Coordinates of C-alpha atoms and ligand atoms in Angstrom, one line a residue:
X1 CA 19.1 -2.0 6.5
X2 CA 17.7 1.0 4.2
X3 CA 14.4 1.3 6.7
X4 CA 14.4 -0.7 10.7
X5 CA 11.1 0.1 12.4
X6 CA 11.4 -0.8 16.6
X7 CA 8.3 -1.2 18.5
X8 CA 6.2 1.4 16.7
X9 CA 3.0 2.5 18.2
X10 CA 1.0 5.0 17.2
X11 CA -2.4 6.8 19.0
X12 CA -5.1 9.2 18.6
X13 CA -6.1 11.9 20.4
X14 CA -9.6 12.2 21.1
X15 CA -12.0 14.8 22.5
X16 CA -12.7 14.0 26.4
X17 CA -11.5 10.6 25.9
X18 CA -8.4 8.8 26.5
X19 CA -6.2 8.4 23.6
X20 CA -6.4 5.4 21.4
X21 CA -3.9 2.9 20.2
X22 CA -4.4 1.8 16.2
X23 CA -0.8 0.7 16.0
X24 CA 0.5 -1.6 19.0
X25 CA 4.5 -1.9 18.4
X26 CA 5.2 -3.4 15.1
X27 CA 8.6 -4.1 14.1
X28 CA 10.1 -4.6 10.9
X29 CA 13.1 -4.0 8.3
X30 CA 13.3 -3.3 4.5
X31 CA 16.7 -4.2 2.8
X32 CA 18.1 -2.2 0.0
X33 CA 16.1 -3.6 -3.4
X34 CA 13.9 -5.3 -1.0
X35 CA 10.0 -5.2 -1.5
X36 CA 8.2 -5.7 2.3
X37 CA 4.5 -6.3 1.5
X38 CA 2.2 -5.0 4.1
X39 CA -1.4 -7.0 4.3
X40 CA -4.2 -6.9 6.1
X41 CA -8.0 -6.2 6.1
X42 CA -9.3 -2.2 6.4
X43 CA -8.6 -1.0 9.7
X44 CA -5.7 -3.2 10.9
X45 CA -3.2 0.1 10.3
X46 CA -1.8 -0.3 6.9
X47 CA -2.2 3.4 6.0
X48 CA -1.3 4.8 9.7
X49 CA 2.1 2.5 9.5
X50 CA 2.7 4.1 5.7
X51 CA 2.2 7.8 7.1
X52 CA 4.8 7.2 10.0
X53 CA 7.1 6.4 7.3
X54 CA 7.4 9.9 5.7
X55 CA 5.9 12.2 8.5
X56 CA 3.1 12.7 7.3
X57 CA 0.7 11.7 10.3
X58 CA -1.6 14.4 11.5
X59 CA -1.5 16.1 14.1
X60 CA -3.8 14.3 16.7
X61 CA -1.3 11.6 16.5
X62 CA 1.2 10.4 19.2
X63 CA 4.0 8.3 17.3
X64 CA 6.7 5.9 19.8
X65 CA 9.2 3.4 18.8
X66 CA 11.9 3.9 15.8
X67 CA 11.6 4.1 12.5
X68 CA 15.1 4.4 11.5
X69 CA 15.9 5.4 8.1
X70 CA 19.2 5.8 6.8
X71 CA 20.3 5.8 10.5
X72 CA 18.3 8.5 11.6
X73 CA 14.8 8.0 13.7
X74 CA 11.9 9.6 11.4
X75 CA 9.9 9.8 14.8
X76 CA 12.6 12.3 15.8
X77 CA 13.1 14.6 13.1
X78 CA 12.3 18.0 13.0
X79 CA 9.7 19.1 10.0
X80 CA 12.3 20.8 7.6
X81 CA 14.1 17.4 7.3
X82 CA 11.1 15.1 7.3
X83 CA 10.4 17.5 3.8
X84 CA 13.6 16.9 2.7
X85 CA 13.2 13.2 3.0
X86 CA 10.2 13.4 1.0
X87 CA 11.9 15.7 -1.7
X88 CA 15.1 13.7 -1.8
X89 CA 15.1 9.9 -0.7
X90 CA 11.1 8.9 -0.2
X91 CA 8.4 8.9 -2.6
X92 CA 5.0 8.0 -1.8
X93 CA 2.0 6.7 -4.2
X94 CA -1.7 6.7 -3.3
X95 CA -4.7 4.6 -3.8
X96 CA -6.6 7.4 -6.0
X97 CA -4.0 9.1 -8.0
X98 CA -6.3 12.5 -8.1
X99 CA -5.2 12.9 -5.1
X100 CA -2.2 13.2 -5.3
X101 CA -2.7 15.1 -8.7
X102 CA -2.6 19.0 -9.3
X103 CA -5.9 18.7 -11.9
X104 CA -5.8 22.2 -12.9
X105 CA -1.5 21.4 -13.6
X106 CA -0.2 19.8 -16.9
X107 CA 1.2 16.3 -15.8
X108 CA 4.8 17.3 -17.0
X109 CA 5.0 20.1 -15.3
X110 CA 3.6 18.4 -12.2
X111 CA 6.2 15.2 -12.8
X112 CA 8.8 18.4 -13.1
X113 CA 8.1 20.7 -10.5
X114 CA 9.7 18.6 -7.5
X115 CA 13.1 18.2 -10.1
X116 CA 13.2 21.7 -10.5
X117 CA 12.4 22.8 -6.7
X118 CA 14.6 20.2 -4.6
X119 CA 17.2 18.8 -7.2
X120 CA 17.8 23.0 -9.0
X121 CA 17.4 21.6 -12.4
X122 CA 16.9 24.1 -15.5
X123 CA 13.6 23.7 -17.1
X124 CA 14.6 22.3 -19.9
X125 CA 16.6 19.4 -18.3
X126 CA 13.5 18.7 -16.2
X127 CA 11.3 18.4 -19.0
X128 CA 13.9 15.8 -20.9
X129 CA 14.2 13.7 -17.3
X130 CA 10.0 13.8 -17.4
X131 CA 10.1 12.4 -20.7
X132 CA 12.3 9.7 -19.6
X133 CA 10.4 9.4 -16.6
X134 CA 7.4 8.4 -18.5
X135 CA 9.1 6.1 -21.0
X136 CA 9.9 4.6 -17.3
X137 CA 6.4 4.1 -16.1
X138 CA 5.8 3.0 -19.8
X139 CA 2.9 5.9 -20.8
X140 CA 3.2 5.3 -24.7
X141 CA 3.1 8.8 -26.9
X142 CA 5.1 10.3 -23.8
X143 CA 5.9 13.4 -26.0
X144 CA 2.4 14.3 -26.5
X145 CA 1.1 12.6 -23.4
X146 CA 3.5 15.2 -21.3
X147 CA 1.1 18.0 -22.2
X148 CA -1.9 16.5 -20.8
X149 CA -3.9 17.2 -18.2
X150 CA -5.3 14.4 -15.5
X151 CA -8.5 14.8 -16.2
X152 CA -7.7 14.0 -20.0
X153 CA -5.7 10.7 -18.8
X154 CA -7.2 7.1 -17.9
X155 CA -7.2 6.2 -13.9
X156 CA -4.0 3.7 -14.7
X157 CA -2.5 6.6 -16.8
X158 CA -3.1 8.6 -14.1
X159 CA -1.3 6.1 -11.7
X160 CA 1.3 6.1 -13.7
X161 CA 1.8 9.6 -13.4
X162 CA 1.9 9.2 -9.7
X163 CA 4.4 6.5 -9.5
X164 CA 6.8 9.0 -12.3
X165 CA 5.7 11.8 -9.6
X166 CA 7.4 9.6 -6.8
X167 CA 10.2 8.8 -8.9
X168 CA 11.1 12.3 -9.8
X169 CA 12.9 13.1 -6.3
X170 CA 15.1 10.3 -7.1
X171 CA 13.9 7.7 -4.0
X172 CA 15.6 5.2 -2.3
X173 CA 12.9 4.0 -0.3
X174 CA 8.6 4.0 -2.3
X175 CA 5.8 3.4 -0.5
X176 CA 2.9 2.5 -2.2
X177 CA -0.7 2.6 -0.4
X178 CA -3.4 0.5 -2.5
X179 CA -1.7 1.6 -5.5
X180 CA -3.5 -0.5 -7.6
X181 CA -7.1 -1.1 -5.5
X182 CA -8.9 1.7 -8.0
X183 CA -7.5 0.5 -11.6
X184 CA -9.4 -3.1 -13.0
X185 CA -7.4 -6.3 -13.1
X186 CA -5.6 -6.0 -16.1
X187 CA -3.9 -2.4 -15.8
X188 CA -3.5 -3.7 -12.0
X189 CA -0.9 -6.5 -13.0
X190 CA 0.6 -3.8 -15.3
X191 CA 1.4 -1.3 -12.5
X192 CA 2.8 -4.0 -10.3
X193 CA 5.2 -5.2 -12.9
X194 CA 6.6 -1.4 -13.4
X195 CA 7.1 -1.6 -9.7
X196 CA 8.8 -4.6 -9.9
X197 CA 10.7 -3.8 -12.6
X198 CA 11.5 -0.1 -10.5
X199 CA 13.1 -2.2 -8.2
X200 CA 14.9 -4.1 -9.9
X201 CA 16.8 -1.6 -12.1
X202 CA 17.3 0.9 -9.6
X203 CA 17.8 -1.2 -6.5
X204 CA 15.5 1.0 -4.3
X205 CA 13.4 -0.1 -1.7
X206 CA 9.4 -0.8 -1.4
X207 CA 6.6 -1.5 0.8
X208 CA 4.0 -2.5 -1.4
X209 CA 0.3 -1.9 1.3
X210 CA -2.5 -3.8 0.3
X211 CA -5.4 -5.5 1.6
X212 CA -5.3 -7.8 -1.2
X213 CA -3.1 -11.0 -0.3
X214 CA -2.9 -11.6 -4.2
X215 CA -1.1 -8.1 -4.8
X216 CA 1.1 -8.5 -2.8
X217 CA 2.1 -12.0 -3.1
X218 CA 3.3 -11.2 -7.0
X219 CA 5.8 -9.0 -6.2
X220 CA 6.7 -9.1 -2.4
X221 CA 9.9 -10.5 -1.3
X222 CA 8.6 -10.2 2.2
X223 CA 5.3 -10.1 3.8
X224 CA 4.1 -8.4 6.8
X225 CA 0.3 -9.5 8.0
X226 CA -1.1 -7.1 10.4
X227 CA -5.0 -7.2 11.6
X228 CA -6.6 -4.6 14.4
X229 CA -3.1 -3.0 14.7
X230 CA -1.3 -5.8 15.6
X231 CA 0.9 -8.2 13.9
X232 CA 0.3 -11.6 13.0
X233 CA 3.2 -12.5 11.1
X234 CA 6.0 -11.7 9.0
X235 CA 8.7 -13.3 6.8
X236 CA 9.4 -14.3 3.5
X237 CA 6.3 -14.1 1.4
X238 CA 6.3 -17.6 -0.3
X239 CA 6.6 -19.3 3.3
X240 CA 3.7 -17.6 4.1
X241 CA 1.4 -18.7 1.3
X242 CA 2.4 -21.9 1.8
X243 CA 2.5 -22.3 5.8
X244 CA 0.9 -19.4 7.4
X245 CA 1.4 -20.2 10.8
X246 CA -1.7 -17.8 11.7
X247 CA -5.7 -18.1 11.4
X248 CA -6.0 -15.4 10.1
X249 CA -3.3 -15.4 7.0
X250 CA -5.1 -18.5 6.6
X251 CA -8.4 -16.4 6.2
X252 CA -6.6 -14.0 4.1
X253 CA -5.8 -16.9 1.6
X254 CA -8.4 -18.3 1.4
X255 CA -10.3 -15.0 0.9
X256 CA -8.2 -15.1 -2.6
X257 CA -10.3 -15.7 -5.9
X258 CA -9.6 -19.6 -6.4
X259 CA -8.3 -18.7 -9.8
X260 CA -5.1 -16.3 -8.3
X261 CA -4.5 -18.7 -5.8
X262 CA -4.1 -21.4 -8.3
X263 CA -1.6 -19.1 -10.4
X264 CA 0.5 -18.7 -6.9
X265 CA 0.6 -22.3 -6.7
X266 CA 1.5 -23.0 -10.0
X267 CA 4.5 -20.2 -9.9
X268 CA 5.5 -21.1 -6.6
Ligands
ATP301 N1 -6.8 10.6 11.5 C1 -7.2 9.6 12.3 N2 -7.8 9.9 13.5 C2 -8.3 8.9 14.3 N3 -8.2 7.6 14.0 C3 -7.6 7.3 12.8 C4 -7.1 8.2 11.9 N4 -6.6 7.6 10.9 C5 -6.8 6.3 11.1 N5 -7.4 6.1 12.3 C6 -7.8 4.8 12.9 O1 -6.6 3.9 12.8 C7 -7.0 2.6 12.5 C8 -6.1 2.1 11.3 O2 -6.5 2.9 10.2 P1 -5.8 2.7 8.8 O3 -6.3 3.8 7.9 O4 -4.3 2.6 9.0 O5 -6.3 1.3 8.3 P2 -6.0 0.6 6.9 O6 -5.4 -0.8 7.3 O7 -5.2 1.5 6.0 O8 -7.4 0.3 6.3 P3 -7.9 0.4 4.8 O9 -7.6 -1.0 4.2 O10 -9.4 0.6 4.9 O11 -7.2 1.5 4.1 C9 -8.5 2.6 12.3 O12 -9.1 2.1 13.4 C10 -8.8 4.0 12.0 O13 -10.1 4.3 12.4
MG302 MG1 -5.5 2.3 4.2

């Protein structure tokens, strides 16, 4: 297994109050080439889970459990290699691409910075990986494109930038937060099928976070459905649209526009 999470739970700090629990030990695995879909309506942990993953929760926040990754426990690493693991093997994409974007930075030489810092490549070579990076995340004109800066981009331009940005240090393992909650419906289903396609070609690994059961049912080989920090279920995604064995999947389904759901039942 590329990632095996044991019994995580994570809690808050708080001011003259007893800690609290948001995450009450979830365990899961992600397989080489494998996407996990996590799902679940706003609250149930989805973002707190995705933190743990690359170290980046702060510091009011009391992690137990496992998360081993490459056989060593995330929880457990000291802060030098946890940004390692994010230079090298983990890439992460956000819900509002902004944010994860330098807007005063041209986009190549944001996409290149990481190549250059962590993998000591010239800056010519990391300006021809860029390029190839965008063909990648299919941004058309990529050669004038490279020289823009966000603000001069569209939001799903701009996402697409973030995923090349996560796929510059090279990942083995993406995790991608609402990546597509911002963009409209039609650069949506465009995004998900350059993740799919990302995983397919270069075998890594992805948990795709949404609150949308229709997201993550086009593109998840697995599905784990969490609500109030717990889980509810998990296993393979088309078992789960078609027998949820909980309520409140059940609530998550039928939540879907009828249209998607007819498209799911039509593919599947
Ligand atoms: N920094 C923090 N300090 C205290 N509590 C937090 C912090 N971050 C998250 N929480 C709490 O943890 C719980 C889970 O939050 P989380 O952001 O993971 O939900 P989510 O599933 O990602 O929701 P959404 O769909 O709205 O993004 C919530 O109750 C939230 O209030
Ligand atoms: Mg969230």
């Amino acid at each position: 297994m590329m990632l095996d999470v044991k019994d995580l739970r994570v809690s808050f700090t708080r001011e003259r109050l007893p800690p609290v629990e948001v995450v009450h030990g979830v365990s899961f695995s992600v397989a080489r080439g494998e996407v996990l879909g996590i799902v679940g309506e706003s609250g149930s942990g989805k973002s707190v889970i995705s933190l743990t993953m690359i170290g980046l929760l702060p510091g009011t926040a009391q992690a137990t459990g496992q998360v081993m990754f490459e056989g060593r426990d995330i929880l457990r690493l000291p802060e030098r290699d946890l940004c390692k693991l994010r230079g090298n093997r983990i890439g992460m994409i956000f819900q509002e691409p902004m944010t994860a974007l330098n807007p005063a930075m041209r986009v190549g030489a944001q996409i290149a910075e990481g190549m250059i810092l962590n993998k000591g490549l010239s800056r010519k070579a990391a300006r021809a990986e860029t390029l190839r990076l965008l063909d990648m995340v299919q941004i058309s004109r990529a050669s004038e494109r490279i020289d823009s800066f966000p603000h001069e981009m569209s939001g799903g331009q701009r996402q697409r930038v973030g995923i090349a940005i996560a796929l510059a240090s090279n990942p083995d393992l993406l995790i991608a937060d609402e990546p597509t909650t911002a963009l409209d419906v039609t650069v949506q289903a465009e995004i998900l099928n350059i993740l799919d396609d990302l995983v397919t070609d270069l075998g890594i690994s992805l948990i795709l976070v949404s609150h949308d059961l229709g997201v993550i049912a086009r593109i998840a080989d697995r599905t784990l459905v969490m609500c109030q920090g717990e889980e509810m279920e998990q296993g393979a995604t088309e078992d789960i649209l078609r027998r949820p064995s909980h309520a409140y999947t059940r609530q998550l389904l039928d939540a879907m526009p009828r249209r998607a759901r007819a498209s799911l039942e039509e593919g599947a």
